[in-house]
mmCIF file of N, CA, C and O in Angstrom:
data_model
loop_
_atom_site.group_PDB
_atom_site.id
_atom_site.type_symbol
_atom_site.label_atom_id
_atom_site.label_comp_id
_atom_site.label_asym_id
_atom_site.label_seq_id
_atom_site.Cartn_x
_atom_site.Cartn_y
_atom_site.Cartn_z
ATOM 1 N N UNK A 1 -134.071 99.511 -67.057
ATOM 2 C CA UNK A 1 -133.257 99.552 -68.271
ATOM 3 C C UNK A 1 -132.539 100.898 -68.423
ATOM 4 O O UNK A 1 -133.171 101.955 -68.402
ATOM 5 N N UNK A 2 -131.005 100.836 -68.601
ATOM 6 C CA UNK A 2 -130.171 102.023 -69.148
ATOM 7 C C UNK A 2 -130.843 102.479 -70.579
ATOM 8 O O UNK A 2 -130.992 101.621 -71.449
ATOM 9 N N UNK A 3 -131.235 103.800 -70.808
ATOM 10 C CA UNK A 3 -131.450 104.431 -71.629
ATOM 11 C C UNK A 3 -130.474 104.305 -72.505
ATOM 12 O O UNK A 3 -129.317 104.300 -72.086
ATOM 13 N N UNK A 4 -130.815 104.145 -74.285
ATOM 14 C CA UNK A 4 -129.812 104.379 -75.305
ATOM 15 C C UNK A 4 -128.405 105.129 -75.132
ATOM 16 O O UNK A 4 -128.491 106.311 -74.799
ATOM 17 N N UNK A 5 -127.079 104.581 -75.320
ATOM 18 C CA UNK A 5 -126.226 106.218 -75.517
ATOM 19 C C UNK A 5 -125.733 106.376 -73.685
ATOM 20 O O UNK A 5 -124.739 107.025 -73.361
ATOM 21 N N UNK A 6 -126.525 105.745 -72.783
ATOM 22 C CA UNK A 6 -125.832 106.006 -71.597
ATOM 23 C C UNK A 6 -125.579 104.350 -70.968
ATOM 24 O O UNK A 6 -125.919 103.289 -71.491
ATOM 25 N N UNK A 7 -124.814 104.602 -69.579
ATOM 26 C CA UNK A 7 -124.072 103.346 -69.017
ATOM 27 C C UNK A 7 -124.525 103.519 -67.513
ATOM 28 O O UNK A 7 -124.752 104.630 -67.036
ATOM 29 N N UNK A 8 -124.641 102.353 -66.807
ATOM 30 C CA UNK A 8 -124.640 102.144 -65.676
ATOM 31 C C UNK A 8 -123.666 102.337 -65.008
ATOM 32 O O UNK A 8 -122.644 101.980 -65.596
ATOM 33 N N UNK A 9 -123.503 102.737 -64.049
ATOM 34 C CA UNK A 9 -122.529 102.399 -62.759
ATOM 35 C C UNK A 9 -123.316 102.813 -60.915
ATOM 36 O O UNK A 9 -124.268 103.534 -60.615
ATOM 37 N N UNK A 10 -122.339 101.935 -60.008
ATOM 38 C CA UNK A 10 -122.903 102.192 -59.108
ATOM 39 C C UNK A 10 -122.319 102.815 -58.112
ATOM 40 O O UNK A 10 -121.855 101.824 -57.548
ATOM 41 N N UNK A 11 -122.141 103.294 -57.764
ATOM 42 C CA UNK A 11 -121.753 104.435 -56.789
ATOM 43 C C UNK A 11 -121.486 103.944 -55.270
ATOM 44 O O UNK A 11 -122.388 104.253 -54.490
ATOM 45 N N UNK A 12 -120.219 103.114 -54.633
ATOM 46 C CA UNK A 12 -120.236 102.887 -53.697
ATOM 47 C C UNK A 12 -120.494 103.491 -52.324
ATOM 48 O O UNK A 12 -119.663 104.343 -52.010
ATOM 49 N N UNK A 13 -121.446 103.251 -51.436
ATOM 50 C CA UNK A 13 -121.708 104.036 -50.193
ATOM 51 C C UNK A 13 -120.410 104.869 -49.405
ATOM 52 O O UNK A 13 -119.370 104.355 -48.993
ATOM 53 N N UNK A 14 -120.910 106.659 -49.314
ATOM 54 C CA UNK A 14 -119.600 107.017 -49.207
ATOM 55 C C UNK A 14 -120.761 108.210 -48.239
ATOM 56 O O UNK A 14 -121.988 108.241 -48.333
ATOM 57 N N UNK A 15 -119.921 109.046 -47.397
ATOM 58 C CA UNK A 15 -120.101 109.983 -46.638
ATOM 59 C C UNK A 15 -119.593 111.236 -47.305
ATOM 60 O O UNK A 15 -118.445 111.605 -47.059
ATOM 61 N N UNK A 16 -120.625 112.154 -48.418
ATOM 62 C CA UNK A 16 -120.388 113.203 -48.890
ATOM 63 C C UNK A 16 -120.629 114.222 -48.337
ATOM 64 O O UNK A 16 -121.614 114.332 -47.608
ATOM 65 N N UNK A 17 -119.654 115.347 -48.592
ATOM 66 C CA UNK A 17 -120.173 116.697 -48.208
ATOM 67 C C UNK A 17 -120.087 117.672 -49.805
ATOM 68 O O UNK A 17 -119.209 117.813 -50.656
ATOM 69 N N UNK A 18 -121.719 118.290 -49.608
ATOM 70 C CA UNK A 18 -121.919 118.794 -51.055
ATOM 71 C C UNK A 18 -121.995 120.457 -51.060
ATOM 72 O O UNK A 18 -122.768 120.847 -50.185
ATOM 73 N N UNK A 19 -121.614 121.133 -51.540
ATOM 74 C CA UNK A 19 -121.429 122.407 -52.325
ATOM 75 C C UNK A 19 -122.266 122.840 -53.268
ATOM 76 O O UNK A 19 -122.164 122.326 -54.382
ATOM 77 N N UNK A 20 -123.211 123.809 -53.052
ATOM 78 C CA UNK A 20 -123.995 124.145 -54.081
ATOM 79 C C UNK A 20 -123.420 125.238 -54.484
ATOM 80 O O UNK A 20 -122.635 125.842 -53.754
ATOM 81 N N UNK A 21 -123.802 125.740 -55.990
ATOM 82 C CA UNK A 21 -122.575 126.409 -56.537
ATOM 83 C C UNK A 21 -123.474 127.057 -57.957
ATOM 84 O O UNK A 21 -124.612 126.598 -58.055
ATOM 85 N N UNK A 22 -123.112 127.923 -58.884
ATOM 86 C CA UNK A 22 -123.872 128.026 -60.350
ATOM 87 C C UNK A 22 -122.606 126.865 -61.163
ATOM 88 O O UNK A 22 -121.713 126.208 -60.628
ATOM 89 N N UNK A 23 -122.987 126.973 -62.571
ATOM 90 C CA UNK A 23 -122.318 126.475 -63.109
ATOM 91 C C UNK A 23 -120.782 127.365 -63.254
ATOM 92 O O UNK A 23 -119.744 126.887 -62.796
ATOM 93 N N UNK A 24 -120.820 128.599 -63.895
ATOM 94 C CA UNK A 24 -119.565 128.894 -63.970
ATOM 95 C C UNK A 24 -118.921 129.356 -62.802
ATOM 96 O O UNK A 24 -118.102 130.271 -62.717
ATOM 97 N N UNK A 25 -119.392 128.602 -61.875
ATOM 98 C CA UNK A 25 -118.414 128.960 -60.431
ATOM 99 C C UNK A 25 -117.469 127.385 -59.992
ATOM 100 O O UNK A 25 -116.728 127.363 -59.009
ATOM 101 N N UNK A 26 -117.672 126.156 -60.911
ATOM 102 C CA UNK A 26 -117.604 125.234 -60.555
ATOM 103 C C UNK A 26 -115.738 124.898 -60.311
ATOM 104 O O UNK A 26 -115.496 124.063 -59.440
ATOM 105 N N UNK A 27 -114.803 125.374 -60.871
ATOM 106 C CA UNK A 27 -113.638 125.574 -60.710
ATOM 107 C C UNK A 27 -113.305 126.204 -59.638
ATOM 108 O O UNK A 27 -112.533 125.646 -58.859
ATOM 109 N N UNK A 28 -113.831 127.572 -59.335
ATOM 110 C CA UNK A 28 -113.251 128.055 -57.982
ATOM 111 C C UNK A 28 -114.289 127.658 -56.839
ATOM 112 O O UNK A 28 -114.138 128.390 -55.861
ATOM 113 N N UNK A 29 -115.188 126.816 -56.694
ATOM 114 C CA UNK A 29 -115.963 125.964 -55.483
ATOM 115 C C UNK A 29 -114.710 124.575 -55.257
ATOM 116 O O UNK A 29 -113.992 124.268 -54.306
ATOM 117 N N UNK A 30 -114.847 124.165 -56.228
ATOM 118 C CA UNK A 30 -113.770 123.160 -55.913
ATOM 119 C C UNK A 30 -112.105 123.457 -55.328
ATOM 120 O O UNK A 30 -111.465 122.628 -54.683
ATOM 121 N N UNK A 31 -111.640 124.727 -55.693
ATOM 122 C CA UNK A 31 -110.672 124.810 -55.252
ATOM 123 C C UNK A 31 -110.642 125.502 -54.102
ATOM 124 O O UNK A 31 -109.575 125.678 -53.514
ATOM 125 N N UNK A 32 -112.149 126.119 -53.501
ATOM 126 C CA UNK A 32 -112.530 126.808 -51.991
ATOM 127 C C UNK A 32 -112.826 125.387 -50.913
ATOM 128 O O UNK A 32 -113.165 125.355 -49.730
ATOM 129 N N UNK A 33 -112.613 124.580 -51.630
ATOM 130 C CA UNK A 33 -113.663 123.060 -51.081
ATOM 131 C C UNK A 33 -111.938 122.709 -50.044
ATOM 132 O O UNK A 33 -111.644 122.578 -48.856
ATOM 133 N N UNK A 34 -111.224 122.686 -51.334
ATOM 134 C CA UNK A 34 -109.699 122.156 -50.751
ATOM 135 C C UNK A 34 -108.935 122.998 -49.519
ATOM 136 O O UNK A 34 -108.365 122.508 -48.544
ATOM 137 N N UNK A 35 -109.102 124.461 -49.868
ATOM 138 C CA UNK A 35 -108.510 125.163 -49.402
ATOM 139 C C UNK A 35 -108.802 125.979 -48.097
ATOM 140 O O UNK A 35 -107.957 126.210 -47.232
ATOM 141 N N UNK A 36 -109.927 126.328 -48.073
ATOM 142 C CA UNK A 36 -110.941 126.938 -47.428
ATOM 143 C C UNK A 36 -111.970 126.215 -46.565
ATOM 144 O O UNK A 36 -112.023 126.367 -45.345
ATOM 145 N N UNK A 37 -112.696 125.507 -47.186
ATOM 146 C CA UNK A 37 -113.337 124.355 -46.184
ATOM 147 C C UNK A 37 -112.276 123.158 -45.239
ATOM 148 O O UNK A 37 -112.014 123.105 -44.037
ATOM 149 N N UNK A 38 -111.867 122.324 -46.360
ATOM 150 C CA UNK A 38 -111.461 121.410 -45.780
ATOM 151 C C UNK A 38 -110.616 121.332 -44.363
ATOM 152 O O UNK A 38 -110.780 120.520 -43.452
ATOM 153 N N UNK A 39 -109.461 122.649 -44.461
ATOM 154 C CA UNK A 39 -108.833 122.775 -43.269
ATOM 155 C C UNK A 39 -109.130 122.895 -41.696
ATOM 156 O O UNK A 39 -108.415 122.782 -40.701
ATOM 157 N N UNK A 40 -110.614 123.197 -41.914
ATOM 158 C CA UNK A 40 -111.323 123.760 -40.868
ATOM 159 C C UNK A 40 -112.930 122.488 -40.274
ATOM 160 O O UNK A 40 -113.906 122.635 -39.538
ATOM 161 N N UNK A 41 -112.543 121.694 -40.866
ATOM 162 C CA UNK A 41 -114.131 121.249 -41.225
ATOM 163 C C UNK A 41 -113.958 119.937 -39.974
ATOM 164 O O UNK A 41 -114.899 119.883 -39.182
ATOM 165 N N UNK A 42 -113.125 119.185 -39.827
ATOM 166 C CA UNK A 42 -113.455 117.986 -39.326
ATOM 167 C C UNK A 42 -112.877 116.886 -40.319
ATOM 168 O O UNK A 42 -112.203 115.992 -39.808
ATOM 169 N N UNK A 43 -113.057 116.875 -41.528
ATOM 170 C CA UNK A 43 -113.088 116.448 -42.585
ATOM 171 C C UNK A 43 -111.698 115.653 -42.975
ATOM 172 O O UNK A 43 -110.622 115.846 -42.409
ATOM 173 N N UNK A 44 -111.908 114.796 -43.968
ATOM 174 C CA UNK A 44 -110.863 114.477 -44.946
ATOM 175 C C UNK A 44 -111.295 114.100 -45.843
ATOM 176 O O UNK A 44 -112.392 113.543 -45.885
ATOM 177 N N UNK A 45 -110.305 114.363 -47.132
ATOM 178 C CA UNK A 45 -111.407 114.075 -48.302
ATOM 179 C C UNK A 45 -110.453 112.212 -48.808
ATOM 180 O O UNK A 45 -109.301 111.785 -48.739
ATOM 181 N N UNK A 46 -112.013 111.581 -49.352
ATOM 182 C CA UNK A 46 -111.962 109.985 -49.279
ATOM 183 C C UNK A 46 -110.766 110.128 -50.598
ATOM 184 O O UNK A 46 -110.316 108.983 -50.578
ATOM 185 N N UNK A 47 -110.089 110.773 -51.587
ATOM 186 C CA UNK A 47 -109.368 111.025 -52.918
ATOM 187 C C UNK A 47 -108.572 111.803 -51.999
ATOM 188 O O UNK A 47 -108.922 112.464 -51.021
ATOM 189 N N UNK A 48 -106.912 111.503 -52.730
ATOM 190 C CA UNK A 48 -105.771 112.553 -52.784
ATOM 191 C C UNK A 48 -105.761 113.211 -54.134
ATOM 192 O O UNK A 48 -106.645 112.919 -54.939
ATOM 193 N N UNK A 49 -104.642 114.248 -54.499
ATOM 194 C CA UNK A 49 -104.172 114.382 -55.430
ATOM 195 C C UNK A 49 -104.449 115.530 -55.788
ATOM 196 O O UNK A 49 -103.856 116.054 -56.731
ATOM 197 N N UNK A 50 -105.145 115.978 -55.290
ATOM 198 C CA UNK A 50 -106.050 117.695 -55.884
ATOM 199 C C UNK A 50 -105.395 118.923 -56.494
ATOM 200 O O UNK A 50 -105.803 119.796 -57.261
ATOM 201 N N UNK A 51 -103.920 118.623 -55.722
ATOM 202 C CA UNK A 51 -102.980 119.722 -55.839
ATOM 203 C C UNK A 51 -101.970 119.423 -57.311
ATOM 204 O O UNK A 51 -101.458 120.108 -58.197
ATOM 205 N N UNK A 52 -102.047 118.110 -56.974
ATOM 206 C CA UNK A 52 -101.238 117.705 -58.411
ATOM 207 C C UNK A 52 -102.497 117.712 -60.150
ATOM 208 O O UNK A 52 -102.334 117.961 -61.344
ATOM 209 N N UNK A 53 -103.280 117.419 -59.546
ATOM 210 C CA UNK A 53 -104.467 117.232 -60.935
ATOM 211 C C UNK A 53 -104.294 115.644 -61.085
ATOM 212 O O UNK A 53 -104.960 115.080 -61.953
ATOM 213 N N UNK A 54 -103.441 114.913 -60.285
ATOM 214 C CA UNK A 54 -103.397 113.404 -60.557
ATOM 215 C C UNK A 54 -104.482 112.997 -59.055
ATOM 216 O O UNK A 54 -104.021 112.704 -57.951
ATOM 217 N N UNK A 55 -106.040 113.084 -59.414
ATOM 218 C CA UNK A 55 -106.783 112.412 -58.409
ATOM 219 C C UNK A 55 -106.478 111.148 -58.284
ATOM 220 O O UNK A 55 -105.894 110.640 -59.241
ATOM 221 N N UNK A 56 -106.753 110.367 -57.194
ATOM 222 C CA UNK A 56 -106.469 109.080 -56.750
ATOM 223 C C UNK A 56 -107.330 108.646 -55.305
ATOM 224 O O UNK A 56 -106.944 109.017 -54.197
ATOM 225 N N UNK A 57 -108.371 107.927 -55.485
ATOM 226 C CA UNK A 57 -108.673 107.821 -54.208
ATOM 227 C C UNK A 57 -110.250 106.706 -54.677
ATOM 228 O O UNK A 57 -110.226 106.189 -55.793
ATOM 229 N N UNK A 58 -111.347 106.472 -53.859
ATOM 230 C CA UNK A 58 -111.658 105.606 -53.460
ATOM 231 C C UNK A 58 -113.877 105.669 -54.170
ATOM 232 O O UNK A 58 -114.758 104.830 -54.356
ATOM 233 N N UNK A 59 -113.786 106.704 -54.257
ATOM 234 C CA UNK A 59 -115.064 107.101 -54.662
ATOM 235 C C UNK A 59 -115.008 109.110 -55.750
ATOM 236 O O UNK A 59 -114.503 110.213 -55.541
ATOM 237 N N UNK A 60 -115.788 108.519 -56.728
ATOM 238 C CA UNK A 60 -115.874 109.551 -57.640
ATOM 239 C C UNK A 60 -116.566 111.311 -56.395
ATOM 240 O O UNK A 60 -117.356 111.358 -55.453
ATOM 241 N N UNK A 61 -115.611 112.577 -57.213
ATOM 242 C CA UNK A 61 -116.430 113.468 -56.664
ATOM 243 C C UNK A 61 -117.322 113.575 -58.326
ATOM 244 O O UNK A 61 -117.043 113.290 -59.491
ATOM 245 N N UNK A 62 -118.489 114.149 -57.599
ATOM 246 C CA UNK A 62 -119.760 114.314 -58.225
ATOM 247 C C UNK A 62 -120.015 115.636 -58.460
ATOM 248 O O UNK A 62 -119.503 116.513 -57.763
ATOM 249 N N UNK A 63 -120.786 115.882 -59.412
ATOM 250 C CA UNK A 63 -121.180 117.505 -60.139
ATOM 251 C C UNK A 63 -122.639 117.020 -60.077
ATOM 252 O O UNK A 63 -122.579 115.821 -60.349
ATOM 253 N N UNK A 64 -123.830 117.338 -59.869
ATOM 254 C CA UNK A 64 -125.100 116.977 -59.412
ATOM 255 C C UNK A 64 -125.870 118.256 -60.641
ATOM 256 O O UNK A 64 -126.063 119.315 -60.045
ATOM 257 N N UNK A 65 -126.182 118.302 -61.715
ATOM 258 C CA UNK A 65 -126.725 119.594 -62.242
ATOM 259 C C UNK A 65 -128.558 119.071 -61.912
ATOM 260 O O UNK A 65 -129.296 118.095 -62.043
ATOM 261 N N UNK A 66 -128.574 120.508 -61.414
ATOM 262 C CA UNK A 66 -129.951 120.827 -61.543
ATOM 263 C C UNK A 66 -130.748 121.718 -62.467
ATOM 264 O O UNK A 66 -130.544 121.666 -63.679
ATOM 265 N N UNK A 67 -131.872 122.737 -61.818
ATOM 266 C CA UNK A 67 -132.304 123.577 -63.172
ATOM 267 C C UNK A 67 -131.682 124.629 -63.616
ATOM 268 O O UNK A 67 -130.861 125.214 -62.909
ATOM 269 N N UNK A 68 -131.930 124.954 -64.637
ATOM 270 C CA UNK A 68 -130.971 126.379 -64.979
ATOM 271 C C UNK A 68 -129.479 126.178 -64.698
ATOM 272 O O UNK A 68 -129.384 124.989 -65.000
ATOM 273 N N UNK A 69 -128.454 126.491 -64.382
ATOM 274 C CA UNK A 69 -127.225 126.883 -63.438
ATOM 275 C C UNK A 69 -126.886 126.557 -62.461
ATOM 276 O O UNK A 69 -125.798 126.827 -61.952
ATOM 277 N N UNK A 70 -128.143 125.613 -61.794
ATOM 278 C CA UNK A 70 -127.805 124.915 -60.284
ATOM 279 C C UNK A 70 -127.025 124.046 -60.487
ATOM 280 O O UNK A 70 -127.325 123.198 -61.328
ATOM 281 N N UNK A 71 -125.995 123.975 -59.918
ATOM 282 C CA UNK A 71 -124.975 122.935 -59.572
ATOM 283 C C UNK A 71 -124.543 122.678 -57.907
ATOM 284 O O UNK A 71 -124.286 123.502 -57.030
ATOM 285 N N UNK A 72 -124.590 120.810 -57.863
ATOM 286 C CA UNK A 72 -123.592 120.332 -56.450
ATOM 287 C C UNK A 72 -123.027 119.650 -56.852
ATOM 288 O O UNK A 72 -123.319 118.803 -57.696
ATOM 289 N N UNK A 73 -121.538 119.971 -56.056
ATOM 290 C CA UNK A 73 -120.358 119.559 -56.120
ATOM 291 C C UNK A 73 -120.377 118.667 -54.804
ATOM 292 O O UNK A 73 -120.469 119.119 -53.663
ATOM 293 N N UNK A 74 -120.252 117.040 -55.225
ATOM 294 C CA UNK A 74 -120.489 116.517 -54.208
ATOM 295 C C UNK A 74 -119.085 115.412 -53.802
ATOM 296 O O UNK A 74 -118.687 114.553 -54.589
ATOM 297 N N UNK A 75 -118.481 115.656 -52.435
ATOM 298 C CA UNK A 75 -116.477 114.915 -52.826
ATOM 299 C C UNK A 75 -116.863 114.541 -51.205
ATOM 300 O O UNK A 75 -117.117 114.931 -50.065
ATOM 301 N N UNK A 76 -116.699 113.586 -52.025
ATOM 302 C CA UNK A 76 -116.682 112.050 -50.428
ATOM 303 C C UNK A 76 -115.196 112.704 -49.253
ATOM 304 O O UNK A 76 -114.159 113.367 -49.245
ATOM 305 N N UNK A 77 -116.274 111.767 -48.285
ATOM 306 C CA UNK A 77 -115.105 112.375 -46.964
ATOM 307 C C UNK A 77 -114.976 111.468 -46.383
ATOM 308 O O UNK A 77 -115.205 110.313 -46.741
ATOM 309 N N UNK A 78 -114.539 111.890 -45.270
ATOM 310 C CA UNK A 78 -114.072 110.746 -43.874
ATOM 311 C C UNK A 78 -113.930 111.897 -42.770
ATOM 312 O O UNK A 78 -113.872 113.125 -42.847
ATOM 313 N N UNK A 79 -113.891 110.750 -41.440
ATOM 314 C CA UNK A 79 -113.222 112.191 -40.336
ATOM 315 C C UNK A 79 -112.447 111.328 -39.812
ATOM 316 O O UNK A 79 -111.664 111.662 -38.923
#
């Protein structure tokens, strides 16, 4: 059973690569993810749009919070 106040969804099977990060670093991880990783990695990310702010693509990227300040930034790929 979904807890009061929250919603289900399911998360289609996707090949992520995740970023651990604090919380107030979560803006410039994501924009090191695009810029910095991606070019070099093997990679493609499963969403366009990053540059415009109009995402579009096939599976949600994910923010994963853990304890304190831990944060993963988790953005589906492909190769």
């Amino acid at each position: 059973p979904v807890a009061g106040g929250m919603a289900e969804y399911t998360v289609a099977a996707a090949t992520w690569a995740g970023f651990p990060c604090k919380r107030e670093e979560i803006s410039q991880v994501m924009v090191a993810i695009v810029t910095d990783w991606l070019p070099t990695s093997g990679y493609e990310l499963v969403n366009s749009g990053y540059d415009s702010g109009f995402i579009d693509g096939g599976a949600p990227d994910l923010e994963v919070y853990g304890q304190g300040d831990e944060v993963e930034i988790w953005a589906a790929v492909k190769q």
